[in-house]
PDB file of C-alpha atoms in Angstrom:
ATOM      1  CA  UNK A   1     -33.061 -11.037 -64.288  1.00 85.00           C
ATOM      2  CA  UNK A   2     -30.926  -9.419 -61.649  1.00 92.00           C
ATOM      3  CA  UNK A   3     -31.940  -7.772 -58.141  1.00 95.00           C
ATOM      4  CA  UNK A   4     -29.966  -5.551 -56.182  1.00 96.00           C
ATOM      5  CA  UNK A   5     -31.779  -4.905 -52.598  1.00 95.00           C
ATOM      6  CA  UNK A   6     -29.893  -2.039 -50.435  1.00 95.00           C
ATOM      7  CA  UNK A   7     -30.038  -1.459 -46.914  1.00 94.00           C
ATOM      8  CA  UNK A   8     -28.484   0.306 -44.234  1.00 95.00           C
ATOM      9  CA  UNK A   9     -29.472   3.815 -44.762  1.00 94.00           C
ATOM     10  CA  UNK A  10     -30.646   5.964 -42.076  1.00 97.00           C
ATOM     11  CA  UNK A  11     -30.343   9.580 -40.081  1.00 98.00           C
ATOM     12  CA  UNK A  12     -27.155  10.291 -38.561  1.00 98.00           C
ATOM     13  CA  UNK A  13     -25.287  13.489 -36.923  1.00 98.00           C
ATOM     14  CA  UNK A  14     -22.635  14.969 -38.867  1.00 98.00           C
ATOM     15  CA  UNK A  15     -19.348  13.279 -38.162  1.00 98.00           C
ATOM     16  CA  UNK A  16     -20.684   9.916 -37.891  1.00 98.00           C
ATOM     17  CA  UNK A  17     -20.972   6.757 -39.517  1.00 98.00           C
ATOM     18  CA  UNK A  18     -23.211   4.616 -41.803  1.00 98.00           C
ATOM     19  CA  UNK A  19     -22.650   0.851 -43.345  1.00 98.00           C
ATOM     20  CA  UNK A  20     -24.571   0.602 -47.009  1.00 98.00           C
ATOM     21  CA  UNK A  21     -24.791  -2.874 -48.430  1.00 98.00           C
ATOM     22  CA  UNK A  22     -26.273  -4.197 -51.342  1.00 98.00           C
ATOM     23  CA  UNK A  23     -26.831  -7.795 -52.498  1.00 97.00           C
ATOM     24  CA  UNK A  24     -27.384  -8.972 -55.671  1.00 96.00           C
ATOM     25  CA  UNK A  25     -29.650 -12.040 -56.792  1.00 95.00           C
ATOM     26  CA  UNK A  26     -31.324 -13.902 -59.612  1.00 94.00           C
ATOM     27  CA  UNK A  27     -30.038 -15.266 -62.285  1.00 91.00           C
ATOM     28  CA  UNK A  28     -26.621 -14.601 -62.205  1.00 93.00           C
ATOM     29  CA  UNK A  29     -23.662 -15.928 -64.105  1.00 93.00           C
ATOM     30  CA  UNK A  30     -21.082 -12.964 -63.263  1.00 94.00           C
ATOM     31  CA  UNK A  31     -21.191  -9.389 -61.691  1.00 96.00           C
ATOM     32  CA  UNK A  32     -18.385  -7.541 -63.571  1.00 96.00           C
ATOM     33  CA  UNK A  33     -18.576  -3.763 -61.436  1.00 96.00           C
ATOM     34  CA  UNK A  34     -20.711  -2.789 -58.440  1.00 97.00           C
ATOM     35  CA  UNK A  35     -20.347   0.684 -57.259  1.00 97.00           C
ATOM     36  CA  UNK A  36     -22.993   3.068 -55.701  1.00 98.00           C
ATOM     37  CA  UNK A  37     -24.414   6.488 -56.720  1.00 98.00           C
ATOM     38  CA  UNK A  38     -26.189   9.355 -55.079  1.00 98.00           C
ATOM     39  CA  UNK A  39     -28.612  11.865 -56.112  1.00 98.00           C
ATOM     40  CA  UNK A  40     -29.625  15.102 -53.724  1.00 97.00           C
ATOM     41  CA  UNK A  41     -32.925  16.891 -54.167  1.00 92.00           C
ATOM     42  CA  UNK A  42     -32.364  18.685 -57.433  1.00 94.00           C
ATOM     43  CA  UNK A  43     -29.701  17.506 -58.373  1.00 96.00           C
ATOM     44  CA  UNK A  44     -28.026  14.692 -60.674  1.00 97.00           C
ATOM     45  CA  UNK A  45     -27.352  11.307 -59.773  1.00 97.00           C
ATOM     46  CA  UNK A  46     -23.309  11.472 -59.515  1.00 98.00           C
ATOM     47  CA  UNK A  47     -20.782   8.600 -59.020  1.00 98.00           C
ATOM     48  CA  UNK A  48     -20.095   8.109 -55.276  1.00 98.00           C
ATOM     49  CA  UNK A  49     -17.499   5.006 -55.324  1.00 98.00           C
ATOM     50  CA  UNK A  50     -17.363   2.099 -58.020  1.00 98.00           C
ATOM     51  CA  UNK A  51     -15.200  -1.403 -57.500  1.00 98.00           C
ATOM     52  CA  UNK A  52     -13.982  -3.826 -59.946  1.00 96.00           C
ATOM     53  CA  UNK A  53     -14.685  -7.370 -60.194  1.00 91.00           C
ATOM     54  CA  UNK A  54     -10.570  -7.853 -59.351  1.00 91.00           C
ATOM     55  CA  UNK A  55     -11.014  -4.924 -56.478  1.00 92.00           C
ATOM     56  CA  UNK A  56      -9.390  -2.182 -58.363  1.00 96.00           C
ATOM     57  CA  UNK A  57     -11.693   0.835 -56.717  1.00 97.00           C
ATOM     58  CA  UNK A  58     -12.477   4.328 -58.200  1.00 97.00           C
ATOM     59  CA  UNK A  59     -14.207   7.615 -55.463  1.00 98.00           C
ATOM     60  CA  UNK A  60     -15.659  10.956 -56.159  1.00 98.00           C
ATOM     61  CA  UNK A  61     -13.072  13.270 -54.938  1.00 98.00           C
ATOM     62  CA  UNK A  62     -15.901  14.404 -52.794  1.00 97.00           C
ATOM     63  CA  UNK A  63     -15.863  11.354 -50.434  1.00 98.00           C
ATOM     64  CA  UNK A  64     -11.534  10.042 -50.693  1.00 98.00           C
ATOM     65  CA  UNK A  65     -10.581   9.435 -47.912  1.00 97.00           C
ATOM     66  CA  UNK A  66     -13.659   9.519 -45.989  1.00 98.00           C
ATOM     67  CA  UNK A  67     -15.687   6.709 -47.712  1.00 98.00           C
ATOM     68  CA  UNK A  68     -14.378   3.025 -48.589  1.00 98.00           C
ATOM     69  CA  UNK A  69     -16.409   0.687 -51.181  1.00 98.00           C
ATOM     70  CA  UNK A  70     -15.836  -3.106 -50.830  1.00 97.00           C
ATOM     71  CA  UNK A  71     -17.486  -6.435 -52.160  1.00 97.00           C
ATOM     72  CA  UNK A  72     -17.412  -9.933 -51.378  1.00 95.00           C
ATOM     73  CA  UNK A  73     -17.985 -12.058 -54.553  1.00 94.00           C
ATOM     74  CA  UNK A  74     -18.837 -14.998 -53.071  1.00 94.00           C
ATOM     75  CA  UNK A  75     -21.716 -13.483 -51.861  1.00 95.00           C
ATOM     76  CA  UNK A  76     -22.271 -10.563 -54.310  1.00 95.00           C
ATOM     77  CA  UNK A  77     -21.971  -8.274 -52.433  1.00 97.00           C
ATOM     78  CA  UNK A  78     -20.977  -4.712 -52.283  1.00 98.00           C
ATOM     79  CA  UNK A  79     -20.529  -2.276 -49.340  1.00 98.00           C
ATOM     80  CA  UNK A  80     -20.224   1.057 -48.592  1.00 98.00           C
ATOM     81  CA  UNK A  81     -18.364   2.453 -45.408  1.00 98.00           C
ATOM     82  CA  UNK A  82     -18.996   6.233 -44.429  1.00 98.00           C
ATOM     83  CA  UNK A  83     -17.067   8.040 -42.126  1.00 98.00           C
ATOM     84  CA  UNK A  84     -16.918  11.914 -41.264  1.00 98.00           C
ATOM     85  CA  UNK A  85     -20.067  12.230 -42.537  1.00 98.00           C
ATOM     86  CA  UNK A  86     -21.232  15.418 -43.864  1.00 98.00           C
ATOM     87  CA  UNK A  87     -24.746  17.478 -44.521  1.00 97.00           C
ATOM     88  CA  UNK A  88     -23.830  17.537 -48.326  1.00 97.00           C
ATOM     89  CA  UNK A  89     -23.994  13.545 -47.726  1.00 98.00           C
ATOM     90  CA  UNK A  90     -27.820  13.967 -47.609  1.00 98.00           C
ATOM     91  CA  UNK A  91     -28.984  11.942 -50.647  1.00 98.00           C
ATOM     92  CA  UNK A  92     -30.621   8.623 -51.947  1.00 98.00           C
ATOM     93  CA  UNK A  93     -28.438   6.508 -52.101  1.00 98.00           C
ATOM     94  CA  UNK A  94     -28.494   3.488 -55.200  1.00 98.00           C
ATOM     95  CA  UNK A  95     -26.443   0.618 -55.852  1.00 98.00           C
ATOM     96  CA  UNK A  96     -25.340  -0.020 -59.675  1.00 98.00           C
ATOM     97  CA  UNK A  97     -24.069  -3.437 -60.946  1.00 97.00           C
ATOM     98  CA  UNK A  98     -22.641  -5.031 -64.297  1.00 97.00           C
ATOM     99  CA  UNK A  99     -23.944  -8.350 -64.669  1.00 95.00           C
ATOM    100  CA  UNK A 100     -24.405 -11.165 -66.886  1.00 94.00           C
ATOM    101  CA  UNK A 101     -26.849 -13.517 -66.493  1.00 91.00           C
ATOM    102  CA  UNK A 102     -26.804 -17.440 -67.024  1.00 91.00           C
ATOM    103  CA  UNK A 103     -27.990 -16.858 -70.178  1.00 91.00           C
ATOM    104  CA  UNK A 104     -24.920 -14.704 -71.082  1.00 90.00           C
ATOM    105  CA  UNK A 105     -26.969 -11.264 -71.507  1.00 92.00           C
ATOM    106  CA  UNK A 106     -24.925  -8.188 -70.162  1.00 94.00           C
ATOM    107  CA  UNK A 107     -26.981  -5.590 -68.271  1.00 95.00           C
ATOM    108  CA  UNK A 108     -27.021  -2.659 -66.211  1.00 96.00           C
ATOM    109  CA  UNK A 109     -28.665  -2.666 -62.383  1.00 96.00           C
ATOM    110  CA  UNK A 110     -30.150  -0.631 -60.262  1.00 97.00           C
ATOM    111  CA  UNK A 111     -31.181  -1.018 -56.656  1.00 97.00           C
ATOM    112  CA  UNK A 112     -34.408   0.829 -55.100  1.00 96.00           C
ATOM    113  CA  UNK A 113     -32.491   3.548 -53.192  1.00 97.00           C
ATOM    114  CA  UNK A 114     -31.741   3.674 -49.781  1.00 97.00           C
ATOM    115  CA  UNK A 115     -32.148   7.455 -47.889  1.00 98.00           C
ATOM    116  CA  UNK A 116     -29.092   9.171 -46.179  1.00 98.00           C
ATOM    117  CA  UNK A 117     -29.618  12.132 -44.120  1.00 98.00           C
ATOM    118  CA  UNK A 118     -26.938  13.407 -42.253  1.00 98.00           C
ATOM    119  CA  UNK A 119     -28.006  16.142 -39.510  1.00 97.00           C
ATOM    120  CA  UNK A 120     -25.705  19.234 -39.047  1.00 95.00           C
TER     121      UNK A 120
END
């Protein structure tokens, strides 16, 4: 099995900035892609930011330029940097992950969810 524990959420002022990071454990043989998701009250979960295992990185058009996903694979990993943050940021935040474990079985993560509120 794999866990992915977030942290780093909190409340913060519109036009400010928040660090997500998310590490994955367990019985891991590789992570293939980590990215994170969002979901506001009543709303779907949506796509925020996802990155490769070779760093290629894909954003909601809501959040280019403005947010910046990263991992480090020799710790796995992934980050989230927020900047200009805005009301409509408000959401739970969850971390998502490809993996295969040592006994070669592909699966889909998810983390717990970390909140996001960002104050106008």
């Amino acid at each position: 099995q794999v866990q992915l524990v977030e942290s780093g959420g909190g409340l913060v002022q519109a036009g400010g900035s928040l660090r997500l990071s998310c590490a994955a454990s367990g019985s891991i043989f590789r992570i293939n892609d980590m990215g994170w998701y969002r979901q506001a009250p009543g709303k779907q979960r949506e796509l925020v930011a996802l990155v490769a295992s070779g760093g290629t990185t894909n954003y909601a058009d809501s959040v280019k330029g403005r947010f910046t996903i990263s991992r480090d694979n020799a710790k796995n990993t992934v980050y989230l940097q927020m900047n200009s943050l805005k009301p409509e940021d408000t959401a739970v935040y969850y971390c998502n992950a490809e993996a295969v474990s040592i006994v070669l079985v592909r699966g889909r993560y998810w983390g717990q969810g970390t909140q996001v509120t960002v104050s106008a």
